Amino acid sequence: MEAFVGTGVALITPFKEDLSVDTDALTNLVKDQIANGIEYLVVLGTTAESATLNKQEKELIKDTVRTANAGKLPLVLGIGGNDTAALAEELKTSNLDGFDAILSVSPYYNKPTQEGIYRHFKAVSEASPLPVILYNVPGRTASNVLPETINRIARECDNIIGVKEAAGDIVQAMKLISLVPEDFMVISGDDMVTLPMTLAGGKGVISVIGQGLPREFSDMVRAGLEGKVAEAYKLHYRIAPSIELIFAEGNPAGIKALLAKKGLISNYLRLPLVEASDALTNRIHSFMDNF
């Protein structure tokens, strides 16, 4: 689907000092993404600290993003889980008004076999009223969805339209791109390998650093999609140090420190996550001062 080619951004959840959701900051963040060339927005993913948000807060975030976006960009909603039956029910009953697709992570903690992963996503496909993007992130789920399994899902589950591939393995990504149908999107879930994956035939990225450097990062991805290799790599090497910095103490601690430096949010996280250390924050500030 052309709507999800290019740079999508996994939005953070800004908090106030009392750790309530800062809807004003979230509104400003969405408008900043729109103004700086981002192609679509991903709401309530891992980067949003969704594991610490209750149902009412999730609805508030969905409403805030919908209103701020005002139909300008496609919206993807994160709905995943490791109880297949419960997830199917959530997909059937959730208010999905204004959203264009679902991002659904491979089941975490349970460590299913490849057959179990296939059956999980077949159930997700049958339950979801919207197109689904599968999310493979072994570093968080403790199981890797193999290229052969994703290819099977792509060919047998009609409304699973792509995969956010975040195994951090460019060889696996290339094998995946070579296997899946041409209209099945392989989207980078790893900012540092976004450009090589795109040049290898991927469709772009769902990014974290993209919301901190939206103009430059989305320009890089567009250049890659257009085959402008030298131009794209010039931007990549300019941006790359910031990617190392924002993930040095976990996500979203680093990107929140960067966004706070830009004045877009206040720098608060919910436990068990904590703010970036003073040393890392200073390095992020120094990078932004010289960018």
PDB file of C-alpha atoms in Angstrom:
ATOM      1  CA  MET A   1       0.000   0.000   0.000  1.00  0.00           C
ATOM      2  CA  GLU A   2       1.503   3.286  -1.145  1.00  0.00           C
ATOM      3  CA  ALA A   3       0.327   5.010   2.054  1.00  0.00           C
ATOM      4  CA  PHE A   4       2.999   3.175   4.041  1.00  0.00           C
ATOM      5  CA  VAL A   5       5.954   3.649   1.718  1.00  0.00           C
ATOM      6  CA  GLY A   6       8.563   6.034   3.119  1.00  0.00           C
ATOM      7  CA  THR A   7       9.000   7.161   6.713  1.00  0.00           C
ATOM      8  CA  GLY A   8       6.548   6.306   9.427  1.00  0.00           C
ATOM      9  CA  VAL A   9       7.234   7.489  12.949  1.00  0.00           C
ATOM     10  CA  ALA A  10       6.601   5.530  16.139  1.00  0.00           C
ATOM     11  CA  LEU A  11       5.251   8.329  18.317  1.00  0.00           C
ATOM     12  CA  ILE A  12       6.319   8.697  21.936  1.00  0.00           C
ATOM     13  CA  THR A  13       3.813   9.525  24.670  1.00  0.00           C
ATOM     14  CA  PRO A  14       4.702  12.859  26.283  1.00  0.00           C
ATOM     15  CA  PHE A  15       4.030  13.054  30.024  1.00  0.00           C
ATOM     16  CA  LYS A  16       3.624  15.947  32.430  1.00  0.00           C
ATOM     17  CA  GLU A  17       5.540  16.114  35.718  1.00  0.00           C
ATOM     18  CA  ASP A  18       2.718  14.197  37.447  1.00  0.00           C
ATOM     19  CA  LEU A  19       3.100  11.524  34.697  1.00  0.00           C
ATOM     20  CA  SER A  20      -0.321  12.181  33.195  1.00  0.00           C
ATOM     21  CA  VAL A  21      -0.514  12.282  29.389  1.00  0.00           C
ATOM     22  CA  ASP A  22       0.515  15.677  27.990  1.00  0.00           C
ATOM     23  CA  THR A  23      -2.006  16.092  25.193  1.00  0.00           C
ATOM     24  CA  ASP A  24      -0.765  19.576  24.255  1.00  0.00           C
ATOM     25  CA  ALA A  25       2.755  18.269  23.691  1.00  0.00           C
ATOM     26  CA  LEU A  26       1.436  15.288  21.735  1.00  0.00           C
ATOM     27  CA  THR A  27      -0.590  17.620  19.514  1.00  0.00           C
ATOM     28  CA  ASN A  28       2.485  19.769  18.827  1.00  0.00           C
ATOM     29  CA  LEU A  29       4.582  16.677  18.115  1.00  0.00           C
ATOM     30  CA  VAL A  30       2.080  15.389  15.548  1.00  0.00           C
ATOM     31  CA  LYS A  31       1.942  18.790  13.842  1.00  0.00           C
ATOM     32  CA  ASP A  32       5.755  18.894  13.759  1.00  0.00           C
ATOM     33  CA  GLN A  33       5.836  15.528  11.967  1.00  0.00           C
ATOM     34  CA  ILE A  34       3.274  16.674   9.403  1.00  0.00           C
ATOM     35  CA  ALA A  35       5.179  19.891   8.739  1.00  0.00           C
ATOM     36  CA  ASN A  36       8.493  18.107   8.203  1.00  0.00           C
ATOM     37  CA  GLY A  37       7.672  15.472   5.621  1.00  0.00           C
ATOM     38  CA  ILE A  38       6.825  12.312   7.551  1.00  0.00           C
ATOM     39  CA  GLU A  39       4.615   9.970   5.490  1.00  0.00           C
ATOM     40  CA  TYR A  40       2.603   8.287   8.276  1.00  0.00           C
ATOM     41  CA  LEU A  41       2.302   7.988  12.057  1.00  0.00           C
ATOM     42  CA  VAL A  42       2.310   4.924  14.299  1.00  0.00           C
ATOM     43  CA  VAL A  43       0.340   5.317  17.523  1.00  0.00           C
ATOM     44  CA  LEU A  44       0.677   3.211  20.705  1.00  0.00           C
ATOM     45  CA  GLY A  45       3.711   1.194  19.695  1.00  0.00           C
ATOM     46  CA  THR A  46       6.547   0.197  22.018  1.00  0.00           C
ATOM     47  CA  THR A  47       8.053   3.689  21.780  1.00  0.00           C
ATOM     48  CA  ALA A  48       4.812   5.095  23.230  1.00  0.00           C
ATOM     49  CA  GLU A  49       5.423   3.228  26.524  1.00  0.00           C
ATOM     50  CA  SER A  50       2.131   1.512  25.750  1.00  0.00           C
ATOM     51  CA  ALA A  51       2.816  -1.205  28.340  1.00  0.00           C
ATOM     52  CA  THR A  52       2.273   1.409  31.077  1.00  0.00           C
ATOM     53  CA  LEU A  53      -0.840   3.061  29.632  1.00  0.00           C
ATOM     54  CA  ASN A  54      -4.333   2.139  30.789  1.00  0.00           C
ATOM     55  CA  LYS A  55      -7.348   1.835  28.478  1.00  0.00           C
ATOM     56  CA  GLN A  56      -8.599   5.352  29.163  1.00  0.00           C
ATOM     57  CA  GLU A  57      -5.187   6.845  28.426  1.00  0.00           C
ATOM     58  CA  LYS A  58      -4.914   4.873  25.194  1.00  0.00           C
ATOM     59  CA  GLU A  59      -8.275   6.237  24.049  1.00  0.00           C
ATOM     60  CA  LEU A  60      -7.163   9.762  24.988  1.00  0.00           C
ATOM     61  CA  ILE A  61      -3.977   9.350  22.927  1.00  0.00           C
ATOM     62  CA  LYS A  62      -5.913   7.981  19.943  1.00  0.00           C
ATOM     63  CA  ASP A  63      -8.353  10.911  20.103  1.00  0.00           C
ATOM     64  CA  THR A  64      -5.544  13.461  20.482  1.00  0.00           C
ATOM     65  CA  VAL A  65      -3.591  12.125  17.499  1.00  0.00           C
ATOM     66  CA  ARG A  66      -6.700  11.870  15.319  1.00  0.00           C
ATOM     67  CA  THR A  67      -7.643  15.465  16.080  1.00  0.00           C
ATOM     68  CA  ALA A  68      -4.134  16.847  15.619  1.00  0.00           C
ATOM     69  CA  ASN A  69      -3.584  14.899  12.409  1.00  0.00           C
ATOM     70  CA  ALA A  70      -6.940  16.056  10.954  1.00  0.00           C
ATOM     71  CA  GLY A  71      -6.799  13.434   8.213  1.00  0.00           C
ATOM     72  CA  LYS A  72      -3.482  14.671   6.809  1.00  0.00           C
ATOM     73  CA  LEU A  73      -1.371  11.517   7.269  1.00  0.00           C
ATOM     74  CA  PRO A  74      -2.270   7.810   7.373  1.00  0.00           C
ATOM     75  CA  LEU A  75      -2.418   6.456  10.928  1.00  0.00           C
ATOM     76  CA  VAL A  76      -1.296   3.024  12.145  1.00  0.00           C
ATOM     77  CA  LEU A  77      -2.410   1.723  15.540  1.00  0.00           C
ATOM     78  CA  GLY A  78      -0.339  -0.669  17.629  1.00  0.00           C
ATOM     79  CA  ILE A  79      -2.442  -3.586  18.885  1.00  0.00           C
ATOM     80  CA  GLY A  80      -0.474  -6.690  19.823  1.00  0.00           C
ATOM     81  CA  GLY A  81      -0.373  -9.346  22.488  1.00  0.00           C
ATOM     82  CA  ASN A  82       0.681 -12.830  23.488  1.00  0.00           C
ATOM     83  CA  ASP A  83      -2.830 -14.194  24.101  1.00  0.00           C
ATOM     84  CA  THR A  84      -4.153 -14.822  20.601  1.00  0.00           C
ATOM     85  CA  ALA A  85      -7.825 -15.150  21.578  1.00  0.00           C
ATOM     86  CA  ALA A  86      -7.767 -11.966  23.669  1.00  0.00           C
ATOM     87  CA  LEU A  87      -5.999 -10.076  20.879  1.00  0.00           C
ATOM     88  CA  ALA A  88      -8.540 -11.230  18.300  1.00  0.00           C
ATOM     89  CA  GLU A  89     -11.348 -10.002  20.551  1.00  0.00           C
ATOM     90  CA  GLU A  90      -9.587  -6.645  21.049  1.00  0.00           C
ATOM     91  CA  LEU A  91      -9.248  -6.211  17.300  1.00  0.00           C
ATOM     92  CA  LYS A  92     -12.945  -6.944  16.788  1.00  0.00           C
ATOM     93  CA  THR A  93     -14.145  -4.559  19.514  1.00  0.00           C
ATOM     94  CA  SER A  94     -11.687  -1.625  19.474  1.00  0.00           C
ATOM     95  CA  ASN A  95     -12.644   1.784  18.160  1.00  0.00           C
ATOM     96  CA  LEU A  96     -10.517   2.014  15.018  1.00  0.00           C
ATOM     97  CA  ASP A  97     -12.140   5.128  13.556  1.00  0.00           C
ATOM     98  CA  GLY A  98      -9.563   7.253  11.751  1.00  0.00           C
ATOM     99  CA  PHE A  99      -6.917   4.534  11.586  1.00  0.00           C
ATOM    100  CA  ASP A 100      -5.724   2.946   8.366  1.00  0.00           C
ATOM    101  CA  ALA A 101      -3.804  -0.130   9.537  1.00  0.00           C
ATOM    102  CA  ILE A 102      -2.776  -2.170  12.586  1.00  0.00           C
ATOM    103  CA  LEU A 103       0.794  -2.853  13.712  1.00  0.00           C
ATOM    104  CA  SER A 104       0.829  -6.155  15.595  1.00  0.00           C
ATOM    105  CA  VAL A 105       3.933  -7.519  17.312  1.00  0.00           C
ATOM    106  CA  SER A 106       4.816 -11.199  17.225  1.00  0.00           C
ATOM    107  CA  PRO A 107       3.840 -12.857  20.528  1.00  0.00           C
ATOM    108  CA  TYR A 108       6.352 -12.088  23.277  1.00  0.00           C
ATOM    109  CA  TYR A 109       7.409 -14.140  26.299  1.00  0.00           C
ATOM    110  CA  ASN A 110       5.579 -17.341  25.235  1.00  0.00           C
ATOM    111  CA  LYS A 111       8.319 -18.169  22.660  1.00  0.00           C
ATOM    112  CA  PRO A 112       6.045 -19.939  20.144  1.00  0.00           C
ATOM    113  CA  THR A 113       7.327 -22.117  17.316  1.00  0.00           C
ATOM    114  CA  GLN A 114       7.171 -20.860  13.725  1.00  0.00           C
ATOM    115  CA  GLU A 115       3.926 -22.814  13.305  1.00  0.00           C
ATOM    116  CA  GLY A 116       2.510 -21.117  16.395  1.00  0.00           C
ATOM    117  CA  ILE A 117       3.514 -17.706  15.067  1.00  0.00           C
ATOM    118  CA  TYR A 118       1.864 -18.491  11.723  1.00  0.00           C
ATOM    119  CA  ARG A 119      -1.381 -19.589  13.374  1.00  0.00           C
ATOM    120  CA  HIS A 120      -1.347 -16.509  15.638  1.00  0.00           C
ATOM    121  CA  PHE A 121      -1.148 -14.160  12.659  1.00  0.00           C
ATOM    122  CA  LYS A 122      -3.734 -16.141  10.710  1.00  0.00           C
ATOM    123  CA  ALA A 123      -6.116 -15.519  13.631  1.00  0.00           C
ATOM    124  CA  VAL A 124      -5.113 -11.842  13.720  1.00  0.00           C
ATOM    125  CA  SER A 125      -5.724 -11.568   9.982  1.00  0.00           C
ATOM    126  CA  GLU A 126      -9.201 -13.067  10.308  1.00  0.00           C
ATOM    127  CA  ALA A 127     -10.123 -10.839  13.268  1.00  0.00           C
ATOM    128  CA  SER A 128      -8.796  -7.473  12.090  1.00  0.00           C
ATOM    129  CA  PRO A 129     -11.118  -5.139  10.182  1.00  0.00           C
ATOM    130  CA  LEU A 130      -8.049  -3.190   9.011  1.00  0.00           C
ATOM    131  CA  PRO A 131      -4.906  -4.209   7.104  1.00  0.00           C
ATOM    132  CA  VAL A 132      -2.170  -5.530   9.404  1.00  0.00           C
ATOM    133  CA  ILE A 133       1.585  -4.931   9.495  1.00  0.00           C
ATOM    134  CA  LEU A 134       3.378  -7.732  11.334  1.00  0.00           C
ATOM    135  CA  TYR A 135       6.165  -6.628  13.709  1.00  0.00           C
ATOM    136  CA  ASN A 136       9.228  -8.845  14.119  1.00  0.00           C
ATOM    137  CA  VAL A 137      11.468  -7.669  16.966  1.00  0.00           C
ATOM    138  CA  PRO A 138      13.313 -10.661  18.487  1.00  0.00           C
ATOM    139  CA  GLY A 139      15.174  -8.465  20.969  1.00  0.00           C
ATOM    140  CA  ARG A 140      11.863  -7.831  22.737  1.00  0.00           C
ATOM    141  CA  THR A 141       9.829 -10.950  21.949  1.00  0.00           C
ATOM    142  CA  ALA A 142      12.529 -13.629  22.470  1.00  0.00           C
ATOM    143  CA  SER A 143      11.549 -15.316  19.195  1.00  0.00           C
ATOM    144  CA  ASN A 144      12.506 -14.521  15.614  1.00  0.00           C
ATOM    145  CA  VAL A 145       9.901 -14.734  12.859  1.00  0.00           C
ATOM    146  CA  LEU A 146      11.883 -16.380  10.071  1.00  0.00           C
ATOM    147  CA  PRO A 147      11.685 -15.147   6.469  1.00  0.00           C
ATOM    148  CA  GLU A 148      10.025 -18.391   5.394  1.00  0.00           C
ATOM    149  CA  THR A 149       7.281 -17.909   8.000  1.00  0.00           C
ATOM    150  CA  ILE A 150       6.687 -14.302   6.976  1.00  0.00           C
ATOM    151  CA  ASN A 151       6.518 -15.402   3.332  1.00  0.00           C
ATOM    152  CA  ARG A 152       3.894 -17.994   4.277  1.00  0.00           C
ATOM    153  CA  ILE A 153       1.889 -15.390   6.169  1.00  0.00           C
ATOM    154  CA  ALA A 154       2.204 -12.937   3.261  1.00  0.00           C
ATOM    155  CA  ARG A 155       0.823 -15.480   0.794  1.00  0.00           C
ATOM    156  CA  GLU A 156      -1.923 -17.000   2.962  1.00  0.00           C
ATOM    157  CA  CYS A 157      -3.237 -14.069   5.047  1.00  0.00           C
ATOM    158  CA  ASP A 158      -4.795 -11.603   2.641  1.00  0.00           C
ATOM    159  CA  ASN A 159      -4.955  -8.530   4.834  1.00  0.00           C
ATOM    160  CA  ILE A 160      -1.439  -8.782   6.291  1.00  0.00           C
ATOM    161  CA  ILE A 161       0.217  -6.266   4.005  1.00  0.00           C
ATOM    162  CA  GLY A 162       3.750  -5.950   5.354  1.00  0.00           C
ATOM    163  CA  VAL A 163       6.269  -6.529   8.101  1.00  0.00           C
ATOM    164  CA  LYS A 164       8.196  -4.151  10.319  1.00  0.00           C
ATOM    165  CA  GLU A 165      11.468  -6.086  10.348  1.00  0.00           C
ATOM    166  CA  ALA A 166      13.614  -5.284  13.382  1.00  0.00           C
ATOM    167  CA  ALA A 167      15.827  -8.333  13.797  1.00  0.00           C
ATOM    168  CA  GLY A 168      18.837  -6.093  13.138  1.00  0.00           C
ATOM    169  CA  ASP A 169      20.103  -8.568  10.533  1.00  0.00           C
ATOM    170  CA  ILE A 170      20.559  -7.149   7.039  1.00  0.00           C
ATOM    171  CA  VAL A 171      21.153 -10.621   5.563  1.00  0.00           C
ATOM    172  CA  GLN A 172      17.845 -11.855   6.990  1.00  0.00           C
ATOM    173  CA  ALA A 173      16.160  -8.714   5.671  1.00  0.00           C
ATOM    174  CA  MET A 174      17.503  -9.296   2.161  1.00  0.00           C
ATOM    175  CA  LYS A 175      16.382 -12.919   2.219  1.00  0.00           C
ATOM    176  CA  LEU A 176      12.942 -11.758   3.345  1.00  0.00           C
ATOM    177  CA  ILE A 177      12.721  -9.187   0.549  1.00  0.00           C
ATOM    178  CA  SER A 178      13.697 -11.877  -1.985  1.00  0.00           C
ATOM    179  CA  LEU A 179      10.988 -14.293  -0.785  1.00  0.00           C
ATOM    180  CA  VAL A 180       7.813 -12.271  -0.244  1.00  0.00           C
ATOM    181  CA  PRO A 181       5.385 -11.189  -2.990  1.00  0.00           C
ATOM    182  CA  GLU A 182       6.298  -7.917  -4.684  1.00  0.00           C
ATOM    183  CA  ASP A 183       3.316  -6.084  -3.163  1.00  0.00           C
ATOM    184  CA  PHE A 184       4.157  -7.183   0.406  1.00  0.00           C
ATOM    185  CA  MET A 185       6.015  -4.383   2.181  1.00  0.00           C
ATOM    186  CA  VAL A 186       9.254  -5.039   4.067  1.00  0.00           C
ATOM    187  CA  ILE A 187       9.648  -2.029   6.349  1.00  0.00           C
ATOM    188  CA  SER A 188      12.756  -1.410   8.444  1.00  0.00           C
ATOM    189  CA  GLY A 189      12.227  -1.366  12.197  1.00  0.00           C
ATOM    190  CA  ASP A 190      15.854  -0.489  12.855  1.00  0.00           C
ATOM    191  CA  ASP A 191      16.906   3.098  12.153  1.00  0.00           C
ATOM    192  CA  MET A 192      20.581   2.307  11.541  1.00  0.00           C
ATOM    193  CA  VAL A 193      19.948  -0.206   8.730  1.00  0.00           C
ATOM    194  CA  THR A 194      17.015   1.650   7.176  1.00  0.00           C
ATOM    195  CA  LEU A 195      18.959   2.916   4.177  1.00  0.00           C
ATOM    196  CA  PRO A 196      20.627  -0.382   3.175  1.00  0.00           C
ATOM    197  CA  MET A 197      17.296  -2.192   3.634  1.00  0.00           C
ATOM    198  CA  THR A 198      15.533   0.395   1.462  1.00  0.00           C
ATOM    199  CA  LEU A 199      18.197   0.160  -1.237  1.00  0.00           C
ATOM    200  CA  ALA A 200      17.849  -3.640  -1.134  1.00  0.00           C
ATOM    201  CA  GLY A 201      14.152  -3.367  -1.980  1.00  0.00           C
ATOM    202  CA  GLY A 202      12.495  -2.399   1.296  1.00  0.00           C
ATOM    203  CA  LYS A 203       9.700   0.177   1.444  1.00  0.00           C
ATOM    204  CA  GLY A 204      11.103   2.512   4.100  1.00  0.00           C
ATOM    205  CA  VAL A 205      10.931   2.549   7.883  1.00  0.00           C
ATOM    206  CA  ILE A 206       8.900   2.862  11.032  1.00  0.00           C
ATOM    207  CA  SER A 207      11.364   5.060  12.859  1.00  0.00           C
ATOM    208  CA  VAL A 208      12.242   6.413  16.279  1.00  0.00           C
ATOM    209  CA  ILE A 209      14.876   8.995  15.310  1.00  0.00           C
ATOM    210  CA  GLY A 210      12.517  10.141  12.555  1.00  0.00           C
ATOM    211  CA  GLN A 211      10.402  12.071  15.031  1.00  0.00           C
ATOM    212  CA  GLY A 212      13.478  13.898  16.346  1.00  0.00           C
ATOM    213  CA  LEU A 213      14.980  14.643  12.912  1.00  0.00           C
ATOM    214  CA  PRO A 214      11.902  14.304  10.697  1.00  0.00           C
ATOM    215  CA  ARG A 215      12.993  16.438   7.758  1.00  0.00           C
ATOM    216  CA  GLU A 216      16.462  14.951   7.392  1.00  0.00           C
ATOM    217  CA  PHE A 217      15.486  11.334   8.020  1.00  0.00           C
ATOM    218  CA  SER A 218      12.479  11.352   5.698  1.00  0.00           C
ATOM    219  CA  ASP A 219      14.598  13.064   3.027  1.00  0.00           C
ATOM    220  CA  MET A 220      17.156  10.245   3.387  1.00  0.00           C
ATOM    221  CA  VAL A 221      14.510   7.551   2.954  1.00  0.00           C
ATOM    222  CA  ARG A 222      12.971   9.276  -0.065  1.00  0.00           C
ATOM    223  CA  ALA A 223      16.419   9.591  -1.654  1.00  0.00           C
ATOM    224  CA  GLY A 224      16.979   5.875  -1.050  1.00  0.00           C
ATOM    225  CA  LEU A 225      13.625   4.954  -2.578  1.00  0.00           C
ATOM    226  CA  GLU A 226      14.492   7.075  -5.612  1.00  0.00           C
ATOM    227  CA  GLY A 227      17.899   5.389  -6.001  1.00  0.00           C
ATOM    228  CA  LYS A 228      19.846   8.559  -5.157  1.00  0.00           C
ATOM    229  CA  VAL A 229      22.478   6.550  -3.297  1.00  0.00           C
ATOM    230  CA  ALA A 230      25.185   9.167  -2.724  1.00  0.00           C
ATOM    231  CA  GLU A 231      22.686  11.782  -1.554  1.00  0.00           C
ATOM    232  CA  ALA A 232      21.009   9.267   0.751  1.00  0.00           C
ATOM    233  CA  TYR A 233      24.242   8.066   2.334  1.00  0.00           C
ATOM    234  CA  LYS A 234      25.403  11.638   2.911  1.00  0.00           C
ATOM    235  CA  LEU A 235      22.306  12.140   5.050  1.00  0.00           C
ATOM    236  CA  HIS A 236      22.693   8.712   6.684  1.00  0.00           C
ATOM    237  CA  TYR A 237      26.215   9.438   7.925  1.00  0.00           C
ATOM    238  CA  ARG A 238      25.125  12.838   9.192  1.00  0.00           C
ATOM    239  CA  ILE A 239      22.255  11.317  11.168  1.00  0.00           C
ATOM    240  CA  ALA A 240      23.917   8.042  12.273  1.00  0.00           C
ATOM    241  CA  PRO A 241      25.603   9.324  15.478  1.00  0.00           C
ATOM    242  CA  SER A 242      22.218  10.411  16.824  1.00  0.00           C
ATOM    243  CA  ILE A 243      20.820   6.889  16.321  1.00  0.00           C
ATOM    244  CA  GLU A 244      23.580   5.398  18.454  1.00  0.00           C
ATOM    245  CA  LEU A 245      22.954   8.041  21.104  1.00  0.00           C
ATOM    246  CA  ILE A 246      19.181   7.667  21.394  1.00  0.00           C
ATOM    247  CA  PHE A 247      19.370   3.896  21.859  1.00  0.00           C
ATOM    248  CA  ALA A 248      22.383   3.891  24.206  1.00  0.00           C
ATOM    249  CA  GLU A 249      20.192   3.637  27.319  1.00  0.00           C
ATOM    250  CA  GLY A 250      17.076   2.172  25.762  1.00  0.00           C
ATOM    251  CA  ASN A 251      14.001   3.443  23.985  1.00  0.00           C
ATOM    252  CA  PRO A 252      12.332   5.936  24.446  1.00  0.00           C
ATOM    253  CA  ALA A 253      14.709   7.490  27.004  1.00  0.00           C
ATOM    254  CA  GLY A 254      17.065   8.774  24.323  1.00  0.00           C
ATOM    255  CA  ILE A 255      14.493  10.143  21.902  1.00  0.00           C
ATOM    256  CA  LYS A 256      12.653  11.856  24.756  1.00  0.00           C
ATOM    257  CA  ALA A 257      15.896  13.593  25.778  1.00  0.00           C
ATOM    258  CA  LEU A 258      16.334  14.769  22.178  1.00  0.00           C
ATOM    259  CA  LEU A 259      12.737  15.956  21.844  1.00  0.00           C
ATOM    260  CA  ALA A 260      13.015  17.786  25.172  1.00  0.00           C
ATOM    261  CA  LYS A 261      16.137  19.516  23.872  1.00  0.00           C
ATOM    262  CA  LYS A 262      14.056  20.684  20.891  1.00  0.00           C
ATOM    263  CA  GLY A 263      11.419  22.051  23.280  1.00  0.00           C
ATOM    264  CA  LEU A 264       8.669  19.756  22.011  1.00  0.00           C
ATOM    265  CA  ILE A 265       8.092  17.793  25.240  1.00  0.00           C
ATOM    266  CA  SER A 266       9.011  17.621  28.923  1.00  0.00           C
ATOM    267  CA  ASN A 267      11.411  14.782  29.679  1.00  0.00           C
ATOM    268  CA  TYR A 268       9.436  12.313  31.804  1.00  0.00           C
ATOM    269  CA  LEU A 269       9.095   8.524  31.542  1.00  0.00           C
ATOM    270  CA  ARG A 270       7.050   6.010  33.519  1.00  0.00           C
ATOM    271  CA  LEU A 271       8.700   3.325  35.593  1.00  0.00           C
ATOM    272  CA  PRO A 272      10.230   0.866  35.049  1.00  0.00           C
ATOM    273  CA  LEU A 273      11.796   3.142  32.406  1.00  0.00           C
ATOM    274  CA  VAL A 274      13.808   6.150  33.541  1.00  0.00           C
ATOM    275  CA  GLU A 275      15.166   9.295  31.934  1.00  0.00           C
ATOM    276  CA  ALA A 276      18.501   9.212  30.119  1.00  0.00           C
ATOM    277  CA  SER A 277      21.505   9.784  32.391  1.00  0.00           C
ATOM    278  CA  ASP A 278      22.999  13.257  32.644  1.00  0.00           C
ATOM    279  CA  ALA A 279      26.063  12.091  30.722  1.00  0.00           C
ATOM    280  CA  LEU A 280      24.011  10.766  27.796  1.00  0.00           C
ATOM    281  CA  THR A 281      21.675  13.759  27.847  1.00  0.00           C
ATOM    282  CA  ASN A 282      24.672  16.073  27.561  1.00  0.00           C
ATOM    283  CA  ARG A 283      25.968  14.088  24.578  1.00  0.00           C
ATOM    284  CA  ILE A 284      22.560  14.281  22.895  1.00  0.00           C
ATOM    285  CA  HIS A 285      22.402  18.028  23.535  1.00  0.00           C
ATOM    286  CA  SER A 286      25.903  18.447  22.101  1.00  0.00           C
ATOM    287  CA  PHE A 287      24.929  16.524  18.974  1.00  0.00           C
ATOM    288  CA  MET A 288      21.850  18.680  18.454  1.00  0.00           C
ATOM    289  CA  ASP A 289      23.787  21.890  19.033  1.00  0.00           C
ATOM    290  CA  ASN A 290      26.180  20.905  16.237  1.00  0.00           C
ATOM    291  CA  PHE A 291      23.761  19.179  13.862  1.00  0.00           C
TER     292      PHE A 291
END
